[in-house]
XYZ file of C-alpha atoms in Angstrom:
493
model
C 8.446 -26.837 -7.048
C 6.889 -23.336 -7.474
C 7.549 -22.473 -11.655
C 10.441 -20.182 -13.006
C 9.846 -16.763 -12.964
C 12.122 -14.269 -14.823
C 12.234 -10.504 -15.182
C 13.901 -8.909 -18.390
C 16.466 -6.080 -17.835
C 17.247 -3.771 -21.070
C 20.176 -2.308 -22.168
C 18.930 0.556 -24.757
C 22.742 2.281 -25.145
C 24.045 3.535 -28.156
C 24.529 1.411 -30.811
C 22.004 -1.781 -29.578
C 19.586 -2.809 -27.396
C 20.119 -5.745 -25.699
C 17.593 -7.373 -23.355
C 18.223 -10.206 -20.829
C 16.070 -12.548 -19.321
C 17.311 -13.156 -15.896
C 15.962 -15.581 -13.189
C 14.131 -13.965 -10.293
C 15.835 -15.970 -7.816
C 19.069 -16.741 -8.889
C 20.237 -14.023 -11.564
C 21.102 -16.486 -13.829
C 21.408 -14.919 -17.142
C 19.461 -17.415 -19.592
C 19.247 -15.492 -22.570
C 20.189 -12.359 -24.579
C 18.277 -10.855 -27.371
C 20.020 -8.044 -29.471
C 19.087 -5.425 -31.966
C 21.355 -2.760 -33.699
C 20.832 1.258 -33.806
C 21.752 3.433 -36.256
C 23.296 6.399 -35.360
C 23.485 9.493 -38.003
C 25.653 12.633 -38.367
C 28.428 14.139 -39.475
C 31.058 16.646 -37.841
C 30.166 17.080 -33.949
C 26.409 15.692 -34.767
C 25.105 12.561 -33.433
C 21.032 11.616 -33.815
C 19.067 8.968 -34.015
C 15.325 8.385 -34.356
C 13.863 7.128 -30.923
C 11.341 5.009 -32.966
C 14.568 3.229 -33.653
C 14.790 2.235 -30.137
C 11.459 1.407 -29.150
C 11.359 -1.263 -32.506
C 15.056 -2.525 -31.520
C 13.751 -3.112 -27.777
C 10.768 -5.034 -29.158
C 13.125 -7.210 -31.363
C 15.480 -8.010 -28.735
C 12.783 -9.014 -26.228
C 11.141 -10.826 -28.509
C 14.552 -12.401 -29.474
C 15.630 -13.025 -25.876
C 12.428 -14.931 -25.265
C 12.814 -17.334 -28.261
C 16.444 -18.036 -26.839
C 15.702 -18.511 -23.522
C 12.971 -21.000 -24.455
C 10.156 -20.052 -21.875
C 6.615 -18.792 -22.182
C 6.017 -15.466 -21.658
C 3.819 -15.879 -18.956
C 7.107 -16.776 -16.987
C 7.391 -12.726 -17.147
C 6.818 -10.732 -13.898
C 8.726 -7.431 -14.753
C 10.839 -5.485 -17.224
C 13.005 -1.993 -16.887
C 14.885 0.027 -19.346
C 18.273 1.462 -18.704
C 19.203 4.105 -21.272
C 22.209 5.624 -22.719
C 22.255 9.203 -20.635
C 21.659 12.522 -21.403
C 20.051 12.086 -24.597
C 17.167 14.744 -25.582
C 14.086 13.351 -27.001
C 11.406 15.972 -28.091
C 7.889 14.858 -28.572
C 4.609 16.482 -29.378
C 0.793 16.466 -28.041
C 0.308 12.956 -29.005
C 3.798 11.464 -27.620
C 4.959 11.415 -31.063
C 9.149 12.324 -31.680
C 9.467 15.839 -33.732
C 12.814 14.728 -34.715
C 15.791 13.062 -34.262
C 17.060 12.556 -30.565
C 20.551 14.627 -29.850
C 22.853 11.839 -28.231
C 25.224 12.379 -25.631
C 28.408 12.265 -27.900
C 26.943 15.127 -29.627
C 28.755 18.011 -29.195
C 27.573 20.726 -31.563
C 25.989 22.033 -27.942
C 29.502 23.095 -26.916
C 28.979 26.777 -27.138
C 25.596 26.323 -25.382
C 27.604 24.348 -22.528
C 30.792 27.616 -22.168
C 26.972 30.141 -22.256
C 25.314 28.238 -20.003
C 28.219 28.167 -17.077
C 29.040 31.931 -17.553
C 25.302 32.583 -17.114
C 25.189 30.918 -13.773
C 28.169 32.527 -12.406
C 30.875 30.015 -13.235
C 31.793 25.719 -12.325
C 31.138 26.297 -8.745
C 27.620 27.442 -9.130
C 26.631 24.732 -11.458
C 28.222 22.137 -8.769
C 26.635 23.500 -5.823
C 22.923 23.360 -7.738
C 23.349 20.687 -9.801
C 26.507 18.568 -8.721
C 27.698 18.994 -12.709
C 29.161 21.647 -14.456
C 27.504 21.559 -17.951
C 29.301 20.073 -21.233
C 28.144 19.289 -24.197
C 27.291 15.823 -23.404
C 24.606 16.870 -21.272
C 20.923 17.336 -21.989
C 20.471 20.791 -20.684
C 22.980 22.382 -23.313
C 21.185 20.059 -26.136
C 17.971 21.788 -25.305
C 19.485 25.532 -25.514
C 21.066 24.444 -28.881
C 17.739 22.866 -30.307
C 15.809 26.499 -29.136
C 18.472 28.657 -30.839
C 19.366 26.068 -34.157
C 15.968 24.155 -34.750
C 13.048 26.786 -33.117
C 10.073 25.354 -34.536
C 10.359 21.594 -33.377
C 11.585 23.413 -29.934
C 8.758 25.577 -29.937
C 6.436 22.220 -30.860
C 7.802 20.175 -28.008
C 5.397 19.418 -25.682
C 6.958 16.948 -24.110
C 11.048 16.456 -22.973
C 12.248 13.148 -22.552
C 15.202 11.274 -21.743
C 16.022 7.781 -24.035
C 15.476 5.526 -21.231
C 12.503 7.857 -19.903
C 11.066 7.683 -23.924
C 11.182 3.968 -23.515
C 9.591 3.609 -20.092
C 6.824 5.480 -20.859
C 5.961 3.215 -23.847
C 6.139 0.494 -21.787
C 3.630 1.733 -18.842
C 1.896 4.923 -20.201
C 3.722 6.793 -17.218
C 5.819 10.002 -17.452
C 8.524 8.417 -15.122
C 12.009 8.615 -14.605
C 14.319 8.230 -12.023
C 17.302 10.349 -10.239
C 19.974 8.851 -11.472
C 19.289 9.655 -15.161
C 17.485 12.667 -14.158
C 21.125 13.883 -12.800
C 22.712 13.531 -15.852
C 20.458 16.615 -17.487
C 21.653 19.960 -15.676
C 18.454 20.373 -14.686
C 18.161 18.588 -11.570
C 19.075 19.327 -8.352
C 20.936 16.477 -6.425
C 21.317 19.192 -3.653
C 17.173 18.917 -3.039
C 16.632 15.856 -4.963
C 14.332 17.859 -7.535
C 14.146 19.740 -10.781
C 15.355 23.041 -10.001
C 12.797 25.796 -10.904
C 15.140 28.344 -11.875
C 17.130 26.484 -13.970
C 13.870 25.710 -16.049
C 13.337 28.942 -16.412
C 16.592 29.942 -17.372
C 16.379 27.473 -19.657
C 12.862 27.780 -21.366
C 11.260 24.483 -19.781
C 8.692 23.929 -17.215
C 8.078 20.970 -14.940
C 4.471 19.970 -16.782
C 6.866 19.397 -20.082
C 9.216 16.621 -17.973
C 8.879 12.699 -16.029
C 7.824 12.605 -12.539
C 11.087 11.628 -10.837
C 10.380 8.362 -9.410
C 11.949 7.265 -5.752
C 14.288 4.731 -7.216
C 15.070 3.247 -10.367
C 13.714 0.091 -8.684
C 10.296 1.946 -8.203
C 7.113 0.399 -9.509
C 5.650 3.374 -11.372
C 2.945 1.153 -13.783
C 2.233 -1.644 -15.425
C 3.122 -2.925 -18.858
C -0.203 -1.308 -21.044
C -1.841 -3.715 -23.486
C -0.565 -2.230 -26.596
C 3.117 -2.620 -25.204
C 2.440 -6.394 -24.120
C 1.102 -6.756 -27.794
C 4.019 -5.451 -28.981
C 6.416 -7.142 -27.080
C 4.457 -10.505 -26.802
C 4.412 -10.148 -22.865
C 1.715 -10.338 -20.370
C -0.169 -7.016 -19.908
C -0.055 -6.112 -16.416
C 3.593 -6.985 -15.274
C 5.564 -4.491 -13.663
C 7.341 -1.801 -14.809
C 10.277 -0.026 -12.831
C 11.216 3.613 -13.200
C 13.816 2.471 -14.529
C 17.755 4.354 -14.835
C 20.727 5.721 -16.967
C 23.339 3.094 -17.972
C 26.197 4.173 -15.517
C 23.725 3.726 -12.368
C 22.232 0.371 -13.810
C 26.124 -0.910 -14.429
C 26.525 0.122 -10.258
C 23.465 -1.771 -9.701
C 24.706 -4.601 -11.515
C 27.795 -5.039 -9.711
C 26.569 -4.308 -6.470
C 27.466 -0.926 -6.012
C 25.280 0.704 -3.361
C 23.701 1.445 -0.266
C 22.565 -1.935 0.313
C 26.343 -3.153 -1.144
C 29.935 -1.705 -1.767
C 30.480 1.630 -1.200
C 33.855 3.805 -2.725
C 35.084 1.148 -4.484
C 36.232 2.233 -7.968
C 35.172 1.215 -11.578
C 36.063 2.154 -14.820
C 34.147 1.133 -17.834
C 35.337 0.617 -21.388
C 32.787 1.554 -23.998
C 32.216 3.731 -26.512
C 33.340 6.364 -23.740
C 35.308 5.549 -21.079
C 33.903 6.225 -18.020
C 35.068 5.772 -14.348
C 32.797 5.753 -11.160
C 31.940 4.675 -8.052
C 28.661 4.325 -5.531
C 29.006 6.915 -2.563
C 27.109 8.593 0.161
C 29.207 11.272 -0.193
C 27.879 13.900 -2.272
C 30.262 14.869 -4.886
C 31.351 18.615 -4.967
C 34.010 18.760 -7.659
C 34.114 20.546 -10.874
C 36.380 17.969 -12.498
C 33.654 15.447 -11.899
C 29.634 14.816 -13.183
C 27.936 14.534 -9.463
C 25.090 11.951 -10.410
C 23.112 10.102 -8.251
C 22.845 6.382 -8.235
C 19.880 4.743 -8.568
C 18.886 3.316 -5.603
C 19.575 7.095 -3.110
C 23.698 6.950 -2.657
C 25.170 9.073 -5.150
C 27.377 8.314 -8.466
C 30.558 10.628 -9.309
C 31.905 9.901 -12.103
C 34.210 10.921 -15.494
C 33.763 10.190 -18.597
C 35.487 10.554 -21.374
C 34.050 10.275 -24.939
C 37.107 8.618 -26.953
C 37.733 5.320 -25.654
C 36.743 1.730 -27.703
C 35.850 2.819 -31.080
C 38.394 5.497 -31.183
C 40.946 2.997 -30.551
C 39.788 0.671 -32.978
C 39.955 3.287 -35.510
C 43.577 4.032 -35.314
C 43.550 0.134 -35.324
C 42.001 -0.206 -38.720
C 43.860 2.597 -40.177
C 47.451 1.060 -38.899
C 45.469 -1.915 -40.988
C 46.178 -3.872 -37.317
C 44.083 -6.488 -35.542
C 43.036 -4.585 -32.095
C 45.328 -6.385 -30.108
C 47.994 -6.222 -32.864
C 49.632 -3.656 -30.019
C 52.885 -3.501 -28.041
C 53.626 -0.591 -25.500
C 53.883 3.119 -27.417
C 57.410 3.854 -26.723
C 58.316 7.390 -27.020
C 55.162 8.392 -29.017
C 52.043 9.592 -27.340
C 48.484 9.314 -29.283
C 45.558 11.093 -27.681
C 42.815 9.462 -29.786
C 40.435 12.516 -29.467
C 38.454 11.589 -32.599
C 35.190 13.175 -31.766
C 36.277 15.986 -29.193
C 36.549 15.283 -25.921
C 34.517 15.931 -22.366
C 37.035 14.974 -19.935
C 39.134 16.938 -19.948
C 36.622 19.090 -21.817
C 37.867 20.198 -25.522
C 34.843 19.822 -27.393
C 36.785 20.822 -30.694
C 39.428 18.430 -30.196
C 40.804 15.965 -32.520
C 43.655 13.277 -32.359
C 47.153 14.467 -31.488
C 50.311 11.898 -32.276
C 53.972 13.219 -31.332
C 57.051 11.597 -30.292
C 57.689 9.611 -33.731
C 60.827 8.346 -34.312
C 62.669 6.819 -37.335
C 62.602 3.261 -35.460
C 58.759 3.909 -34.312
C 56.915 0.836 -35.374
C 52.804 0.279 -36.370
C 52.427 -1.598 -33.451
C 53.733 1.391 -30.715
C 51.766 3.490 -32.672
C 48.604 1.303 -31.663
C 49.570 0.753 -28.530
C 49.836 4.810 -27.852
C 46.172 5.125 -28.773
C 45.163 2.341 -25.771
C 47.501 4.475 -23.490
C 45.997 7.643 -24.494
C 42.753 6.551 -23.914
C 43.711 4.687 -20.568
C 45.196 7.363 -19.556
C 42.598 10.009 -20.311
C 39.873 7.984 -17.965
C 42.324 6.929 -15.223
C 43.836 10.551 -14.614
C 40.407 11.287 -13.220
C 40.372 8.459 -10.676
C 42.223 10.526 -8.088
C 39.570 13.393 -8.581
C 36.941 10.543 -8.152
C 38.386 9.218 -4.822
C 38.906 12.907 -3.514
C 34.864 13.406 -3.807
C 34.041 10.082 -2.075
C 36.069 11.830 0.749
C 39.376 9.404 0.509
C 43.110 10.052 0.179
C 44.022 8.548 -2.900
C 47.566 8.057 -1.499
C 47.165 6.597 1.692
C 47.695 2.708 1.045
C 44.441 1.353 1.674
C 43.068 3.401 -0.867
C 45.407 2.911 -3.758
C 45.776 -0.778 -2.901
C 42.279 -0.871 -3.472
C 40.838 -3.237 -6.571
C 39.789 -1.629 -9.950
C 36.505 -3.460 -11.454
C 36.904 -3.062 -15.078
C 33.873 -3.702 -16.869
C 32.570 -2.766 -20.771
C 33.551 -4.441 -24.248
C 36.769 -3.112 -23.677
C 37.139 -5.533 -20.152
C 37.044 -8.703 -22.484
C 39.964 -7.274 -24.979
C 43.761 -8.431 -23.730
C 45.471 -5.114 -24.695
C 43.059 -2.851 -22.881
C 43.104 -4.724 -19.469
C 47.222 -4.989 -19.758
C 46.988 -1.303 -20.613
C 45.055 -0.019 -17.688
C 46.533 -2.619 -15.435
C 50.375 -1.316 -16.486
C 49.312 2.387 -16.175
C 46.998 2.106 -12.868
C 49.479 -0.021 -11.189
C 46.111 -1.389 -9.177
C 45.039 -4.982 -8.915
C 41.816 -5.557 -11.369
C 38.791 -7.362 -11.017
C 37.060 -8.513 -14.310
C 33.274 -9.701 -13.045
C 32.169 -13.055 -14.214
C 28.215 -11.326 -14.725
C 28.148 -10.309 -18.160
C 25.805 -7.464 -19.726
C 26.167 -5.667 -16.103
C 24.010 -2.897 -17.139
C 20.698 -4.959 -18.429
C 21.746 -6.951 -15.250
C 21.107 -3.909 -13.099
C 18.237 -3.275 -14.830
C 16.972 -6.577 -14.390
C 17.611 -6.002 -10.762
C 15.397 -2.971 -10.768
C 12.978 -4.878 -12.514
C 12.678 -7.330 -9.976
C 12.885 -5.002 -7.221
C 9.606 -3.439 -9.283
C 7.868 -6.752 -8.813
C 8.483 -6.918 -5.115
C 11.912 -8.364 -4.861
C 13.219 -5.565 -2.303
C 16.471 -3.621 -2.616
C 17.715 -3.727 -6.282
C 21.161 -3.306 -5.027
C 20.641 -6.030 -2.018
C 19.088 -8.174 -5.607
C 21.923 -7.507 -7.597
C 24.707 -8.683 -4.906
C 22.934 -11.627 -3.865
C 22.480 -12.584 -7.943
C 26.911 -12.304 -7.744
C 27.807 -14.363 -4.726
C 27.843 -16.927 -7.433
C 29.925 -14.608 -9.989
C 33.068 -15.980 -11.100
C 34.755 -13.067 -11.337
C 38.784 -12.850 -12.589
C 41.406 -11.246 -10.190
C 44.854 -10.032 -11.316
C 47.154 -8.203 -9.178
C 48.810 -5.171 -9.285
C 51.644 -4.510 -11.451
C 54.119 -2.282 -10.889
C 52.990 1.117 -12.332
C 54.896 2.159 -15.988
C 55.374 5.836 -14.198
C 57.443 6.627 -17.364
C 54.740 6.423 -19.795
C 51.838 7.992 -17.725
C 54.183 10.956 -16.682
C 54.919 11.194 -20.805
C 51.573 11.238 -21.631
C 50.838 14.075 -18.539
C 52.951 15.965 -20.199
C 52.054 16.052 -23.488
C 48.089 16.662 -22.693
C 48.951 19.500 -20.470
C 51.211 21.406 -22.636
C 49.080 20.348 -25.592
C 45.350 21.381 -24.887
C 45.547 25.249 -25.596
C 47.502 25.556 -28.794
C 46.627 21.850 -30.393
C 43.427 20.665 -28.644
C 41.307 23.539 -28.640
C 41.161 23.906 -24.972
């Protein structure tokens, strides 16, 4: 019997790292090392040190490895997926001038309104791009570092994204992938390049960024020897380009060319994002128009008040998180650090409809609707772009996979399953995005199609199925209305 060979797929995302050694063959998932982050900033800022990362990932491999109980040597790949659109600056010697802007960053927000006026408008970034810029993305973060910190811009010599920081540590190779490369407003997924005038527009040239690999299953190098001594893996295994953690999720579930195609998922995180693998190529301004990782493209909404915002109102209520019954009359948009979708940067939480016999529990329950509702109202817009009618019957009979911390928590899957009105799969495969990137590491090391990897690896899933409920039209029509009437006088929109 030939020996055990695993490949280790890492989750880098906001607040951990988490690595997972995952059998070649099989997928099973035999061990997962963690390591915290530590995220700084007050107001609309968000940073942290990409050294931060790169010692985290080294922990949790090294932690992962001690769990699972094999020898290194059973090693044969590794690939990073990253929390997206990130902007990591580095100088001559690959060193980080400062702290990386995160995506949930959104002092960029003026940047973001410049940037789109500049190009003529939402249509014109969609056409180029497939995204209109926000201040999420990594485009915006580099205008705002050139007019706010203009040294360590002018010092860059080097742009990078988190998972792109990480990969090149690993290999020595400037190397990315499209789907992460998507996420910046500086790629093209109309030519499936960086798109020259853009770069100019924007200060950058093409010598300062990754070569965009084919895949995120690409081989682009091999682990170097001072990464293998710092990781306590063999020197020499491969290293795949790597991807962005929406398109590794997609890979981990299957999601792809060489798998499902259109069918829906909606992740609950930190944000709240819903998405789905297509061929279509997204053309909608409501919408960020990635592309996957393995070719197909990704639309996909996101929203960045889901999880912890939730869990905030929870601790303030002085509640236990599923301490929560349905929000009655009152309506809680838990817009605690701005929002993208719908886009009011300088948004905070809104609460109305409070009534004398308005108890602590409602009110907790109206920040999971808010937030439900917020992610789901832009699963119509998402079905539009992969070219379906959302209310012909196939369509909205078909199955929600909810994934995320938030797809383990009682309230939040009776939350989205009340307001969807959709039947819900919960996958069995935990830690779907280092599972995705596992599969891209072993696609690296000559396994094929990460996408064909990661759906063979879940014919043995176990995955939970509820049905459809019928849909509390009351509550989501409420909410509707509130948002809409709300967003220019309350919400900053």
């Amino acid at each position: 019997m030939p020996p055990r060979t695993v490949v280790i797929g890492v989750d880098s995302s906001t607040q951990s790292t988490k690595a997972a050694v995952t059998d070649t063959e099989t997928g099973e998932l035999l061990a997962v090392g963690r390591a915290p982050h530590v995220v700084t900033g007050e107001g609309g800022a968000r940073e942290t040190d990409p050294e931060v990362w790169w010692l985290a990932l080294c922990d949790a491999v090294a932690a992962g490895l001690k769990e699972s109980g094999l020898s290194p040597s059973s090693v044969v790949g590794i690939a990073v997926a990253g929390q997206q659109h990130g902007l990591v600056t580095l100088d001559r010697a690959g060193r980080p001038l400062r702290p990386a802007l995160l995506w949930n960053d959104t002092r960029s927000a003026p940047q973001a309104a410049a940037l789109v006026a500049e190009l003529g408008g939402p249509e014109a970034w969609t056409a180029r791009t497939g995204t209109v810029p926000v201040a999420s993305m990594t485009a915006t973060k580099w205008r705002w570092l050139r007019e706010n910190d203009p040294s360590n811009a002018e010092a860059t010599a080097s742009v990078r994204l988190p998972h792109d920081f990480l990969t090149e540590r690993l290999a020595g190779v400037a190397a990315t992938d499209p789907g992460d490369a998507s996420g910046t407003c500086w790629y093209s997924t109309a030519t499936g390049a960086y798109d020259p005038d853009l770069l100019e527009r924007l200060g950058l040239s093409v010598s300062m960024l990754p070569e965009v690999a084919a895949t995120g299953g690409t081989r682009i190098g091999s682990l170097t020897d001072s990464a293998a001594e710092a990781l306590g893996l063999p020197a020499g295994i491969a290293v795949a380009a790597g991807t962005g953690d929406n398109m590794s999720a997609a890979v981990g579930l299957g999601l792809g060319g060489a798998g499902l195609l259109d069918h829906p998922v909606l992740s609950l995180g930190t944000s709240g994002t819903v998405f789905a693998a297509s061929r279509t190529r997204p053309a909608s301004t409501a919408l960020s128009g990635f592309a996957g990782a393995d070719g197909t493209y990704l639309p996909l909404a996101c929203t960045l008040n889901c999880t912890l915002a939730v869990d905030k109102v929870a601790s303030l209520l002085g509640l236990h998180r599923d301490d929560a019954t349905p929000g009655g009359e009152a309506v809680l948009l838990p817009y605690l650090d701005g929002e993208r979708t719908p886009d009011l940067p300088t948004s905070s939480g809104l609460l109305t409809g409070l009534r004398h016999d308005t108890t602590p529990q409602q009110l907790l329950g109206a920040a999971y609707e808010g937030a439900a509702f917020t992610v789901l109202r832009a699963l119509d817009e998402l079905l539009l772009a992969c070219g379906l009618d959302p209310a012909e019957p196939e369509v909205a009979g078909r199955p929600l996979r909810l994934i995320g911390g938030g797809a383990q928590g009682r309230t939040w899957v009776e939350t989205v399953r009340r307001l969807s009105g959709r039947p819900l799969i919960v996958p069995g495969s935990g830690e779907l995005v280092a599972l995705g990137a596992a599969a891209l590491a072993a696609s690296a090391a000559g396994g094929g199609d990460p996408v064909a990897v990661a759906a063979r690896w879940n014919e043995k899933s176990e995955d939970a199925e509820l049905p459809a409920s019928e849909r509390d039209t009351e509550t989501w029509e409420r909410i509707g209305s509130v948002l809409d009437r709300a967003s220019e006088p309350l919400l900053g929109g």
